[in-house]
Amino acid sequence: MRASALLNMNLYGTSFIGSTRGAKTDETFNAFDPTTGNAVEPAFHSASIEELEKAANLADAARIPYGNLPGKTRANFLRSVADNIEALGDTLIERATLETSLPNARFVGERARTCGQLRMFADLLEEGSWVEARIDHAIPDRQPIPKPDVRSMYRPLGPVAVFCASNFPLAYSVAGGDTASALAAGCPVIVIAHTAHPGTAEFVASAIAKAVKDHEMPEGTFSLLFSKGYEIGQALVKHPAIRAVGFTGSRRGGRALMDLAAARPEPIPVYTEMSSVNPTFFLPSAIEKRSEALASDLHASVTGGVGQFCTKPGLVFLPQTAETSAFISNFRYQIANTKPAPLLTGGIQKAYKDASETRKSEVDGFTETTSTELKGFDVNPSVFEVSAADFLSKPDLGDEIFGPTTLIVNADSKEEMLQIAGDLEGQLAASVHGDEADLAEYADLIAILETKVGRLIFNGFSTGVEVCPSMVHGGPYPATSDSRSTAVGSRAITRFARLVCFQNFPDSALPEELKDSNPLAIWRMTDGEMGR
Ligand code: NAP
C-alpha cells in the first residue's frame, strides 16, 4: 500500500502529543489566504499547558532510548520521514500555497530541499564520523604520573524545542533543518507550529508521526504544538526537559527566547536566526562591465519570494563610476514595473509598511511600484537611495525591512565603503561583485567583511543557500545568536550535541564509536593521528 494511503489527508486542527492528538480546546486560530486576507478553514486549537507538560515529559522519557539508538536506525527513520512527506503529494503543496500565496513551483523545490536535508543527515549518520571520536590511549608507566585512557565524542543534548519560520513552511519548519539536525543528533523534538501555516504543519507532522510509529521510535521522539499566542512557546523554552532551542524569525522574537533561556535556573543554548541585510558591494569593474545584467540579477534577488528571504540583499553599496547612474536608473525602472504581491501575514505586511514610511523620510531617493490596486496582504516593491555620509549618520538605515525592498548606498570613495563595512552589524552573508584585481585592491574590505558574516560570496547574490556539508548559514549577532554554528548543511548537527569524555572505561562498556576495534569504521583521531 502506498504510504499516502496511510497518512491522514484531512486536517484535524489539534496538536500532536507523542502518539496521541490534542484536544479541541476553546482557543482557536486560522490561517489566512494572503491574496485576500480572508481566514482559511479549518480552525486550529491551541495546545493547553497540560498538553505541553505531557509532550515535554514524553520527550524527556525518550531522551535516553532515542539518543542511544544506533546512527543507522535513526538514519532509516529520517529516510522514512522524507518518503512520507513526498507521499503527501499535491495535498501538501496546495495547502502551503493556499496559506502563503507563494507559487506551487516554489514548494515543489522547497519540498525537495526538505527531503534532501533529511536524507543528507541520514547519509551523515550512516557514515558515522560526525561524532568526532578521539582516543588517547593510556600510558600507565608515564613519568612522573601515569596517563589515563581518555576518549571523547559528540553525544545528543536532549529534547529540543523548534520554532517554525513563517517564510519557509517546509525547509525551516516542522521537518526543516532544525528538526532534521536535532533528530539526527539523537534529540527528541517538540515543534511550535507557525500560526501562518498550521495546515502545512499538520500534514508534515503526520508524516513524522507515521515514521515514529512505523520505526517503533520512543513515543516522545516527536510532538507538535499549535498555539495562538506566545504562552505555550515561552513555557516550552522554560520547561526543564528542554535542553536547546532552534528558532527562525524576527530579532524581537529571537531575542525574547534567548533572554528566557538565559534566565532559566539551568540556562540552555538557543540557536536563533534573526535579522540580516546581507550587504552587497559592487566594486568598480562590475558596474563598468556588467551593469545591465547585474541590475536584473539584483532585482531578481530582492523581489524573489516577495523579498521574504533572510538572505535578501537589503543593503547595496555602489561606487562612483561612469555607469553607476545608468545602473540605478535601470534597477529603479525594474522595481517600478514589478507587480505588487502579498506578504505572508498581516503582521509582516504592517511591519513592511510602517518601516517603509519611516525610511522614506530618511533617504534622498525612493521608487516603488506604481500600482495602487492592493488587496489582501499586498505591498509595493520598492527601492530607497541614500548617500554614504547620510547612511553613516543614521544607524537605523542598516535595519532589515522584511519584504521586496532594498537600500542603495552611494559611496564616494573606498574609504567610505570600508568605514561602513566596519560599522555593520553581524550578517548571514555578504556579496562582493568585481574581478580578481578588485579583490586584490579591496582586500581590506574582504578582511573586514569576514569578521561580520557567516558566508562571503564572490560574483553572486546571497539568496539561494546551497544545502551541502560545507555550507555556513550563520553569522555574528544579530544575524544569529551564536556565530559558531550553522543552521544549514550537515555541520548543523553539532548544535544539538555536546562532547562527552569517557576516562579509563573498559572497551566493552564504551559506545561503539570509541571501541578499540572501530566496529563502525568511522574516521577518528587516535593518539593524535586521523584514521579509520
Ligand atoms: P516572529 O514574529 O519572530 O515569529 C516566529 C515564531 O516565533 C512564531 O511562531 C511566533 O509565534 C513565535 N514568537 C515570536 N515572538 C515570540 C515571543 N516573544 N515568545 C514566544 N514566541 C514568539 O517572526 P515572523 O512572524 O516569522 O515574521 C515577523 C518578522 O520576522 C518579519 O517581518 C521579519 O522581520 C522577521 N523574519 C526573519 C526571518 C529570517 O530568516 N531572518 C525569517 C522570517 C521572519 P506566532 O506564530 O504566534 O506569531
Coordinates of C-alpha atoms and ligand atoms in Angstrom, one line a residue:
M1 CA 0.0 0.0 0.0
R2 CA 1.3 3.5 -0.8
A3 CA 2.4 5.5 2.2
S4 CA 0.0 8.3 1.2
A5 CA -2.9 6.0 1.8
L6 CA -1.8 5.5 5.3
L7 CA -1.5 9.2 6.1
N8 CA -4.4 11.2 7.3
M9 CA -5.1 13.6 4.4
N10 CA -7.7 15.6 6.3
L11 CA -6.8 18.4 8.7
Y12 CA -8.0 17.8 12.2
G13 CA -6.6 21.0 13.8
T14 CA -5.1 19.7 17.0
S15 CA -1.6 19.2 18.3
F16 CA 0.4 16.0 18.2
I17 CA 1.3 14.9 21.7
G18 CA 3.5 11.9 21.1
S19 CA 1.3 9.3 19.5
T20 CA -2.0 10.9 20.5
R21 CA -3.8 14.0 19.2
G22 CA -4.5 17.0 21.4
A23 CA -8.0 18.2 22.5
K24 CA -10.2 20.6 20.5
T25 CA -9.6 23.4 23.0
D26 CA -11.6 26.6 23.1
E27 CA -8.7 28.8 22.0
T28 CA -8.5 28.7 18.2
F29 CA -6.9 30.4 15.2
N30 CA -7.0 30.2 11.5
A31 CA -4.5 30.6 8.7
F32 CA -5.2 33.4 6.2
D33 CA -5.1 33.5 2.4
P34 CA -2.6 36.3 1.8
T35 CA -4.2 37.1 -1.6
T36 CA -7.5 38.1 0.0
G37 CA -6.7 38.5 3.7
N38 CA -9.6 36.1 4.4
A39 CA -9.4 33.3 7.0
V40 CA -8.9 29.7 5.7
E41 CA -10.6 26.7 7.2
P42 CA -10.2 24.7 9.4
A43 CA -9.7 26.3 12.8
F44 CA -6.6 25.1 14.8
H45 CA -6.8 24.6 18.5
S46 CA -4.1 25.9 20.8
A47 CA -2.4 23.3 23.0
S48 CA -3.1 23.6 26.7
I49 CA -0.4 23.8 29.3
E50 CA -1.3 20.2 30.4
E51 CA -0.7 19.0 26.8
L52 CA 2.7 20.9 26.7
E53 CA 3.6 19.2 30.0
K54 CA 2.7 15.8 28.6
A55 CA 4.7 16.4 25.4
A56 CA 7.7 17.6 27.4
N57 CA 7.5 14.6 29.8
L58 CA 7.3 12.2 26.8
A59 CA 10.3 13.9 25.2
D60 CA 12.2 13.6 28.5
A61 CA 11.4 9.8 28.6
A62 CA 12.5 9.4 25.0
R63 CA 15.8 11.2 25.7
I64 CA 18.0 8.2 26.6
P65 CA 16.3 5.5 24.4
Y66 CA 16.2 7.6 21.3
G67 CA 19.6 9.2 21.9
N68 CA 21.2 5.7 22.3
L69 CA 19.8 4.2 19.1
P70 CA 22.5 3.3 16.5
G71 CA 23.0 6.0 13.9
K72 CA 21.9 3.7 11.2
T73 CA 18.5 3.2 12.9
R74 CA 18.0 6.9 13.2
A75 CA 19.1 7.2 9.5
N76 CA 16.3 4.8 8.4
F77 CA 13.8 6.8 10.4
L78 CA 14.8 10.1 8.8
R79 CA 14.6 8.5 5.3
S80 CA 11.0 7.4 6.2
V81 CA 10.1 10.9 7.2
A82 CA 11.3 12.1 3.8
D83 CA 9.4 9.4 2.0
N84 CA 6.2 10.2 3.9
I85 CA 6.5 13.9 3.1
E86 CA 6.8 13.1 -0.6
A87 CA 3.8 10.7 -0.3
L88 CA 1.7 13.6 0.8
G89 CA 1.9 14.7 -2.8
D90 CA 0.0 17.7 -4.2
T91 CA -2.1 17.9 -1.0
L92 CA 0.9 19.3 0.9
I93 CA 1.9 21.7 -2.0
E94 CA -1.6 23.0 -2.4
R95 CA -2.1 23.7 1.3
A96 CA 1.3 25.5 1.5
T97 CA 0.4 27.6 -1.5
L98 CA -3.0 28.5 0.0
E99 CA -1.5 29.5 3.3
T100 CA 1.3 31.6 1.9
S101 CA 0.3 32.6 -1.7
L102 CA 3.8 31.5 -2.8
P103 CA 3.7 29.6 -6.1
N104 CA 3.4 25.8 -6.3
A105 CA 6.7 25.5 -8.1
R106 CA 8.4 27.2 -5.1
F107 CA 7.0 24.4 -2.8
V108 CA 8.0 21.6 -5.2
G109 CA 11.5 23.0 -4.8
E110 CA 11.2 23.5 -1.1
R111 CA 9.9 20.0 -0.6
A112 CA 12.9 18.6 -2.5
R113 CA 15.2 20.6 -0.3
T114 CA 13.4 19.5 2.9
C115 CA 13.6 15.8 1.9
G116 CA 17.1 16.3 0.7
Q117 CA 18.2 17.7 4.1
L118 CA 16.6 14.7 5.9
R119 CA 18.5 12.3 3.6
M120 CA 21.7 14.3 3.9
F121 CA 21.6 13.8 7.7
A122 CA 20.7 10.1 7.1
D123 CA 23.9 9.7 5.0
L124 CA 25.9 11.5 7.7
L125 CA 24.6 9.1 10.4
E126 CA 25.3 6.1 8.2
E127 CA 28.8 7.2 7.6
G128 CA 29.1 7.9 11.3
S129 CA 32.3 10.1 11.6
W130 CA 30.3 13.2 12.6
V131 CA 30.7 12.3 16.2
E132 CA 34.4 13.4 16.0
A133 CA 35.7 10.5 18.1
R134 CA 39.1 10.9 19.7
I135 CA 41.0 8.3 21.5
D136 CA 44.1 8.8 23.6
H137 CA 45.4 5.5 25.0
A138 CA 46.7 5.2 28.5
I139 CA 50.4 5.2 29.2
P140 CA 50.5 3.6 32.7
D141 CA 54.3 3.9 33.0
R142 CA 54.5 7.6 32.0
Q143 CA 56.6 9.6 34.4
P144 CA 56.1 11.4 36.6
I145 CA 52.5 10.3 36.6
P146 CA 50.6 7.7 34.5
K147 CA 48.5 8.9 31.6
P148 CA 44.8 7.7 31.8
D149 CA 42.9 6.3 28.8
V150 CA 40.8 9.3 27.6
R151 CA 38.2 9.1 24.8
S152 CA 35.5 11.6 23.7
M153 CA 32.8 12.1 21.1
Y154 CA 29.6 14.1 20.5
R155 CA 26.5 12.8 22.3
P156 CA 22.9 14.2 22.0
L157 CA 21.9 17.2 24.1
G158 CA 18.4 16.0 24.8
P159 CA 14.9 17.4 23.9
V160 CA 14.9 20.4 21.5
A161 CA 12.2 23.0 21.0
V162 CA 11.9 24.1 17.4
F163 CA 10.0 27.2 16.3
C164 CA 8.8 27.2 12.7
A165 CA 9.7 30.0 10.3
S166 CA 7.0 32.0 8.5
N167 CA 9.0 32.2 5.3
F168 CA 10.0 28.5 4.9
P169 CA 6.9 26.4 5.7
L170 CA 8.7 23.3 4.7
A171 CA 12.5 23.7 4.8
Y172 CA 12.7 25.7 8.1
S173 CA 9.6 24.4 9.8
V174 CA 8.1 21.1 11.1
A175 CA 10.6 18.8 9.4
G176 CA 13.0 21.5 8.4
G177 CA 16.7 22.0 9.1
D178 CA 16.4 22.4 12.9
T179 CA 14.2 19.3 13.3
A180 CA 16.3 17.2 10.9
S181 CA 19.6 18.1 12.6
A182 CA 18.2 17.6 16.1
L183 CA 16.6 14.3 15.3
A184 CA 19.8 13.2 13.6
A185 CA 21.9 14.2 16.6
G186 CA 19.6 11.9 18.7
C187 CA 17.4 14.6 20.3
P188 CA 13.6 14.3 20.6
V189 CA 11.9 17.3 19.1
I190 CA 8.9 19.4 20.1
V191 CA 7.8 21.8 17.4
I192 CA 5.9 25.0 17.8
A193 CA 3.9 25.4 14.6
H194 CA 3.9 28.9 12.9
T195 CA 0.4 30.5 13.0
A196 CA 0.8 31.5 9.3
H197 CA 0.8 27.9 8.0
P198 CA -0.8 25.5 10.5
G199 CA -2.3 23.2 7.9
T200 CA 1.1 22.7 6.2
A201 CA 2.4 22.0 9.7
E202 CA -0.2 19.4 10.4
F203 CA 0.4 17.5 7.2
V204 CA 4.2 17.4 7.8
A205 CA 3.7 16.4 11.4
S206 CA 1.5 13.5 10.3
A207 CA 4.4 12.3 8.1
I208 CA 6.8 12.4 11.0
A209 CA 4.3 10.7 13.4
K210 CA 3.8 7.9 11.0
A211 CA 7.6 7.3 10.7
V212 CA 7.8 7.3 14.6
K213 CA 5.2 4.6 14.7
D214 CA 6.5 2.5 11.8
H215 CA 10.0 2.5 13.2
E216 CA 8.9 1.9 16.7
M217 CA 10.7 5.0 17.9
P218 CA 10.0 6.1 21.6
E219 CA 6.7 7.9 21.7
G220 CA 8.2 11.2 22.8
T221 CA 10.5 11.4 19.8
F222 CA 8.3 14.0 18.2
S223 CA 5.4 16.3 19.2
L224 CA 3.9 19.4 17.6
L225 CA 2.1 22.1 19.4
F226 CA -0.3 24.6 17.9
S227 CA -0.5 27.9 19.8
K228 CA -2.3 31.1 19.2
G229 CA -0.2 33.4 21.5
Y230 CA 3.3 33.2 22.9
E231 CA 2.4 31.5 26.2
I232 CA 2.9 27.9 25.0
G233 CA 6.2 28.7 23.2
Q234 CA 7.6 30.5 26.2
A235 CA 6.5 27.8 28.6
L236 CA 8.3 25.2 26.4
V237 CA 11.5 27.2 26.4
K238 CA 11.3 27.4 30.2
H239 CA 10.5 23.7 30.6
P240 CA 13.2 21.8 32.4
A241 CA 13.0 18.9 30.0
I242 CA 14.1 21.1 27.1
R243 CA 17.8 21.2 26.5
A244 CA 18.1 23.5 23.4
V245 CA 16.0 25.8 21.2
G246 CA 16.0 26.4 17.4
F247 CA 14.3 29.5 16.1
T248 CA 14.0 31.4 12.8
G249 CA 12.1 34.7 12.8
S250 CA 12.3 38.3 14.0
R251 CA 15.0 39.8 16.1
R252 CA 12.4 40.7 18.8
G253 CA 11.1 37.2 19.0
G254 CA 14.5 35.5 18.9
R255 CA 15.9 37.9 21.5
A256 CA 12.9 37.2 23.8
L257 CA 13.6 33.5 23.6
M258 CA 17.3 33.9 24.2
D259 CA 16.6 36.0 27.3
L260 CA 14.1 33.5 28.6
A261 CA 16.5 30.6 28.1
A262 CA 19.3 32.5 29.8
A263 CA 17.1 33.3 32.8
R264 CA 16.2 29.7 33.4
P265 CA 17.6 28.1 36.6
E266 CA 19.6 26.0 34.2
P267 CA 20.3 28.1 31.1
I268 CA 20.3 26.3 27.7
P269 CA 21.7 27.0 24.3
V270 CA 19.3 28.9 21.9
Y271 CA 20.1 28.9 18.2
T272 CA 18.1 31.8 16.7
E273 CA 18.4 33.0 13.2
M274 CA 17.1 36.6 13.1
S275 CA 17.7 39.7 11.1
S276 CA 20.2 40.2 8.3
V277 CA 20.5 42.8 5.5
N278 CA 23.3 40.9 3.6
P279 CA 25.4 43.8 2.4
T280 CA 26.2 43.6 -1.3
F281 CA 29.2 45.5 -2.6
F282 CA 29.6 46.3 -6.3
L283 CA 33.2 47.1 -7.0
P284 CA 34.1 49.4 -9.9
S285 CA 34.8 46.8 -12.6
A286 CA 31.5 45.0 -12.0
I287 CA 29.4 48.2 -12.6
E288 CA 31.6 49.2 -15.6
K289 CA 31.5 45.9 -17.3
R290 CA 28.2 44.2 -16.3
S291 CA 25.9 46.9 -15.2
E292 CA 22.8 45.7 -17.1
A293 CA 23.0 42.0 -16.2
L294 CA 23.8 42.9 -12.5
A295 CA 20.8 45.2 -12.3
S296 CA 18.5 42.4 -13.4
D297 CA 20.1 39.9 -11.2
L298 CA 19.8 42.2 -8.2
H299 CA 16.2 42.8 -9.0
A300 CA 15.5 39.0 -9.1
S301 CA 17.3 38.6 -5.8
V302 CA 15.5 41.4 -4.0
T303 CA 12.0 40.5 -5.2
G304 CA 12.2 36.7 -5.3
G305 CA 9.8 35.1 -2.8
V306 CA 8.4 38.6 -2.4
G307 CA 11.6 39.6 -0.7
Q308 CA 10.9 37.3 2.2
F309 CA 14.3 35.6 2.4
C310 CA 16.6 36.0 5.3
T311 CA 19.4 36.3 2.7
K312 CA 17.8 39.0 0.6
P313 CA 20.3 41.8 -0.3
G314 CA 18.8 44.6 1.8
L315 CA 21.8 46.9 1.5
V316 CA 23.6 47.6 -1.8
F317 CA 26.8 49.7 -2.0
L318 CA 27.7 51.3 -5.3
P319 CA 31.0 53.0 -6.2
Q320 CA 31.1 56.2 -8.3
T321 CA 31.7 55.1 -11.9
A322 CA 30.6 56.4 -15.3
E323 CA 28.0 53.6 -15.3
T324 CA 26.6 54.0 -11.8
S325 CA 23.7 56.3 -12.6
A326 CA 22.6 54.0 -15.5
F327 CA 22.7 51.0 -13.2
I328 CA 20.5 52.8 -10.6
S329 CA 18.0 54.0 -13.3
N330 CA 17.8 50.5 -14.7
F331 CA 17.2 49.0 -11.3
R332 CA 14.6 51.6 -10.3
Y333 CA 12.8 51.1 -13.6
Q334 CA 12.6 47.3 -12.9
I335 CA 11.3 47.9 -9.4
A336 CA 8.7 50.4 -10.6
N337 CA 7.4 47.8 -13.1
T338 CA 7.2 44.9 -10.6
K339 CA 3.7 43.9 -9.7
P340 CA 2.6 44.2 -6.0
A341 CA 2.5 40.8 -4.3
P342 CA 1.2 39.6 -0.9
L343 CA 3.4 39.1 2.1
L344 CA 3.0 36.1 4.3
T345 CA 1.0 37.6 7.1
G346 CA -0.9 40.8 8.0
G347 CA 1.8 41.4 10.7
I348 CA 4.6 41.2 8.2
Q349 CA 2.7 43.5 5.8
K350 CA 2.2 46.1 8.6
A351 CA 5.8 45.9 9.6
Y352 CA 6.8 46.5 6.0
K353 CA 4.5 49.4 5.5
D354 CA 5.5 51.1 8.8
A355 CA 9.2 50.6 8.3
S356 CA 8.9 51.9 4.7
E357 CA 7.1 55.1 5.8
T358 CA 9.8 55.8 8.4
R359 CA 12.6 55.2 5.9
K360 CA 11.0 57.5 3.2
S361 CA 11.7 60.4 5.5
E362 CA 15.3 59.5 6.0
V363 CA 16.6 59.0 2.4
D364 CA 17.3 61.0 -0.7
G365 CA 15.5 58.8 -3.2
F366 CA 12.6 56.4 -3.3
T367 CA 10.9 54.4 -6.1
E368 CA 8.1 51.9 -5.7
T369 CA 5.7 50.0 -7.9
T370 CA 3.1 52.5 -9.2
S371 CA 0.1 50.2 -8.7
T372 CA -2.5 51.3 -6.3
E373 CA -4.7 48.2 -6.6
L374 CA -3.5 46.4 -3.5
K375 CA -5.6 43.6 -2.0
G376 CA -5.1 41.1 0.9
F377 CA -1.5 41.3 2.2
D378 CA -0.2 43.0 -1.0
V379 CA 2.7 45.5 -0.8
N380 CA 4.5 47.5 -3.5
P381 CA 8.1 46.5 -4.1
S382 CA 10.4 49.5 -3.6
V383 CA 14.0 50.8 -3.6
F384 CA 15.5 53.5 -1.3
E385 CA 18.6 55.5 -2.1
V386 CA 20.9 57.4 0.2
S387 CA 24.5 58.8 0.3
A388 CA 27.1 57.0 2.3
A389 CA 27.5 60.1 4.6
D390 CA 23.8 60.0 5.4
F391 CA 23.9 56.3 5.9
L392 CA 26.7 56.7 8.4
S393 CA 24.8 59.3 10.4
K394 CA 21.5 57.3 10.6
P395 CA 22.2 53.9 12.1
D396 CA 18.6 52.6 11.7
L397 CA 19.1 52.6 7.9
G398 CA 21.0 49.4 8.5
D399 CA 17.9 47.7 9.9
E400 CA 16.2 44.9 7.9
I401 CA 12.9 45.6 6.2
F402 CA 11.4 42.1 5.5
G403 CA 9.8 42.2 2.0
P404 CA 10.6 43.3 -1.6
T405 CA 12.7 46.3 -0.9
T406 CA 16.4 47.3 -0.7
L407 CA 18.5 50.4 0.1
I408 CA 21.1 51.6 -2.3
V409 CA 24.0 53.5 -0.7
N410 CA 26.2 55.6 -2.9
A411 CA 29.8 55.6 -1.8
D412 CA 32.1 58.4 -2.9
S413 CA 35.3 56.5 -2.0
K414 CA 36.8 53.3 -1.0
E415 CA 37.4 54.7 2.5
E416 CA 33.6 55.3 2.9
M417 CA 32.9 51.7 1.9
L418 CA 35.5 50.5 4.5
Q419 CA 34.1 52.7 7.2
I420 CA 30.5 51.5 6.6
A421 CA 31.7 47.8 6.4
G422 CA 33.4 48.3 9.8
D423 CA 30.2 49.7 11.3
L424 CA 27.9 46.9 10.1
E425 CA 26.2 44.5 12.5
G426 CA 26.6 40.8 12.1
Q427 CA 25.1 39.4 8.9
L428 CA 24.3 36.0 7.4
A429 CA 26.1 36.8 4.2
A430 CA 27.8 39.5 2.2
S431 CA 28.4 39.6 -1.6
V432 CA 31.2 41.2 -3.5
H433 CA 31.0 41.8 -7.2
G434 CA 34.1 42.6 -9.3
D435 CA 37.1 40.8 -10.7
E436 CA 40.3 39.4 -9.2
A437 CA 42.1 42.7 -9.5
D438 CA 39.2 44.4 -7.5
L439 CA 39.6 41.6 -4.9
A440 CA 43.3 42.4 -4.5
E441 CA 42.6 46.2 -4.3
Y442 CA 39.8 45.7 -1.8
A443 CA 41.5 43.1 0.3
D444 CA 40.9 45.2 3.4
L445 CA 37.2 45.3 2.7
I446 CA 37.1 41.5 2.4
A447 CA 39.1 41.2 5.7
I448 CA 36.5 43.4 7.5
L449 CA 33.5 41.5 6.0
E450 CA 34.9 38.2 7.0
T451 CA 34.6 39.3 10.6
K452 CA 30.9 40.3 10.1
V453 CA 29.3 37.4 8.2
G454 CA 28.8 33.7 8.1
R455 CA 29.2 33.4 4.3
L456 CA 31.2 35.6 1.8
I457 CA 30.1 35.4 -1.9
F458 CA 32.1 36.5 -4.9
N459 CA 30.1 37.5 -8.1
G460 CA 26.8 36.0 -6.8
F461 CA 23.9 37.0 -4.7
S462 CA 23.1 36.0 -1.2
T463 CA 19.7 34.4 -1.9
G464 CA 19.8 30.7 -2.7
V465 CA 21.5 28.8 0.1
E466 CA 23.0 25.5 -1.2
V467 CA 22.4 22.6 1.2
C468 CA 25.7 20.8 1.4
P469 CA 28.2 19.7 4.0
S470 CA 30.4 22.9 3.8
M471 CA 27.6 25.5 3.9
V472 CA 27.6 28.1 6.7
H473 CA 24.2 29.8 7.2
G474 CA 25.0 31.6 10.4
G475 CA 26.9 34.8 11.4
P476 CA 27.5 37.1 14.4
Y477 CA 24.6 38.6 16.4
P478 CA 22.0 39.8 15.4
A479 CA 22.1 37.5 12.3
T480 CA 22.1 34.6 14.8
S481 CA 22.5 34.1 18.5
D482 CA 25.7 32.0 18.1
S483 CA 28.2 32.8 15.3
R484 CA 30.0 29.5 15.8
S485 CA 27.2 27.5 14.2
T486 CA 25.2 27.0 11.0
A487 CA 21.5 26.3 10.5
V488 CA 22.0 24.8 7.0
G489 CA 24.3 22.0 6.0
S490 CA 25.4 18.9 7.9
R491 CA 27.5 20.8 10.4
A492 CA 24.1 21.9 11.9
I493 CA 24.0 18.6 13.7
T494 CA 26.7 19.7 16.3
R495 CA 24.4 22.5 17.6
F496 CA 22.3 19.8 19.3
A497 CA 25.2 17.6 20.6
R498 CA 27.8 18.1 23.3
L499 CA 31.2 16.5 23.9
V500 CA 31.3 13.7 26.4
C501 CA 34.6 12.2 27.6
F502 CA 35.0 8.6 28.9
Q503 CA 38.1 8.1 31.0
N504 CA 39.5 4.6 31.8
F505 CA 36.4 2.8 30.7
P506 CA 36.7 -0.9 29.7
D507 CA 36.3 -1.4 25.9
S508 CA 33.1 -3.5 26.5
A509 CA 31.4 -0.5 28.2
L510 CA 32.3 2.1 25.6
P511 CA 30.0 3.4 22.8
E512 CA 30.7 1.6 19.5
E513 CA 32.3 4.8 18.1
L514 CA 35.0 4.7 20.8
K515 CA 35.8 0.9 20.9
D516 CA 39.4 -0.1 20.0
S517 CA 38.3 -2.3 17.1
N518 CA 36.4 0.7 15.5
P519 CA 33.4 -1.6 14.5
L520 CA 31.7 1.3 12.7
A521 CA 34.8 2.0 10.6
I522 CA 34.5 5.8 11.2
W523 CA 37.2 8.4 11.0
R524 CA 38.7 9.0 14.4
M525 CA 41.8 10.7 15.9
T526 CA 43.7 8.1 17.7
D527 CA 46.8 9.2 19.7
G528 CA 46.8 12.4 17.6
E529 CA 46.5 10.8 14.2
M530 CA 43.4 10.7 11.9
G531 CA 42.5 7.2 10.6
R532 CA 39.7 4.6 10.4
Ligands
NAP1 P1 8.3 36.1 14.6 O1 7.3 37.1 14.9 O2 9.6 36.3 15.2 O3 7.7 34.7 14.9 C1 8.4 33.5 14.7 C2 7.8 32.4 15.6 O4 8.1 32.7 17.0 C3 6.2 32.4 15.6 O5 5.8 31.0 15.8 C4 5.8 33.3 16.7 O6 4.6 32.9 17.2 C5 6.9 33.0 17.7 N1 7.3 34.1 18.6 C6 7.6 35.3 18.2 N2 7.9 36.1 19.3 C7 7.7 35.3 20.4 C8 7.9 35.5 21.8 N3 8.2 36.7 22.3 N4 7.6 34.5 22.6 C9 7.3 33.3 22.1 N5 7.1 33.0 20.8 C10 7.3 34.0 19.9 O7 8.6 36.1 13.0 P2 7.6 36.0 11.8 O8 6.2 36.0 12.2 O9 8.0 34.9 11.0 O10 7.9 37.3 10.9 C11 8.0 38.6 11.5 C12 9.3 39.2 11.2 O11 10.4 38.3 11.5 C13 9.5 39.6 9.8 O12 8.9 40.8 9.5 C14 11.0 39.6 9.6 O13 11.5 40.8 10.0 C15 11.4 38.5 10.6 N6 11.8 37.2 9.9 C16 13.1 37.0 9.7 C17 13.5 35.8 9.1 C18 14.9 35.4 8.9 O14 15.2 34.4 8.4 N7 15.9 36.3 9.4 C19 12.5 34.9 8.7 C20 11.2 35.2 9.0 C21 10.9 36.4 9.6 P3 3.2 33.3 16.4 O15 3.2 32.3 15.2 O16 2.1 33.2 17.4 O17 3.4 34.7 15.9

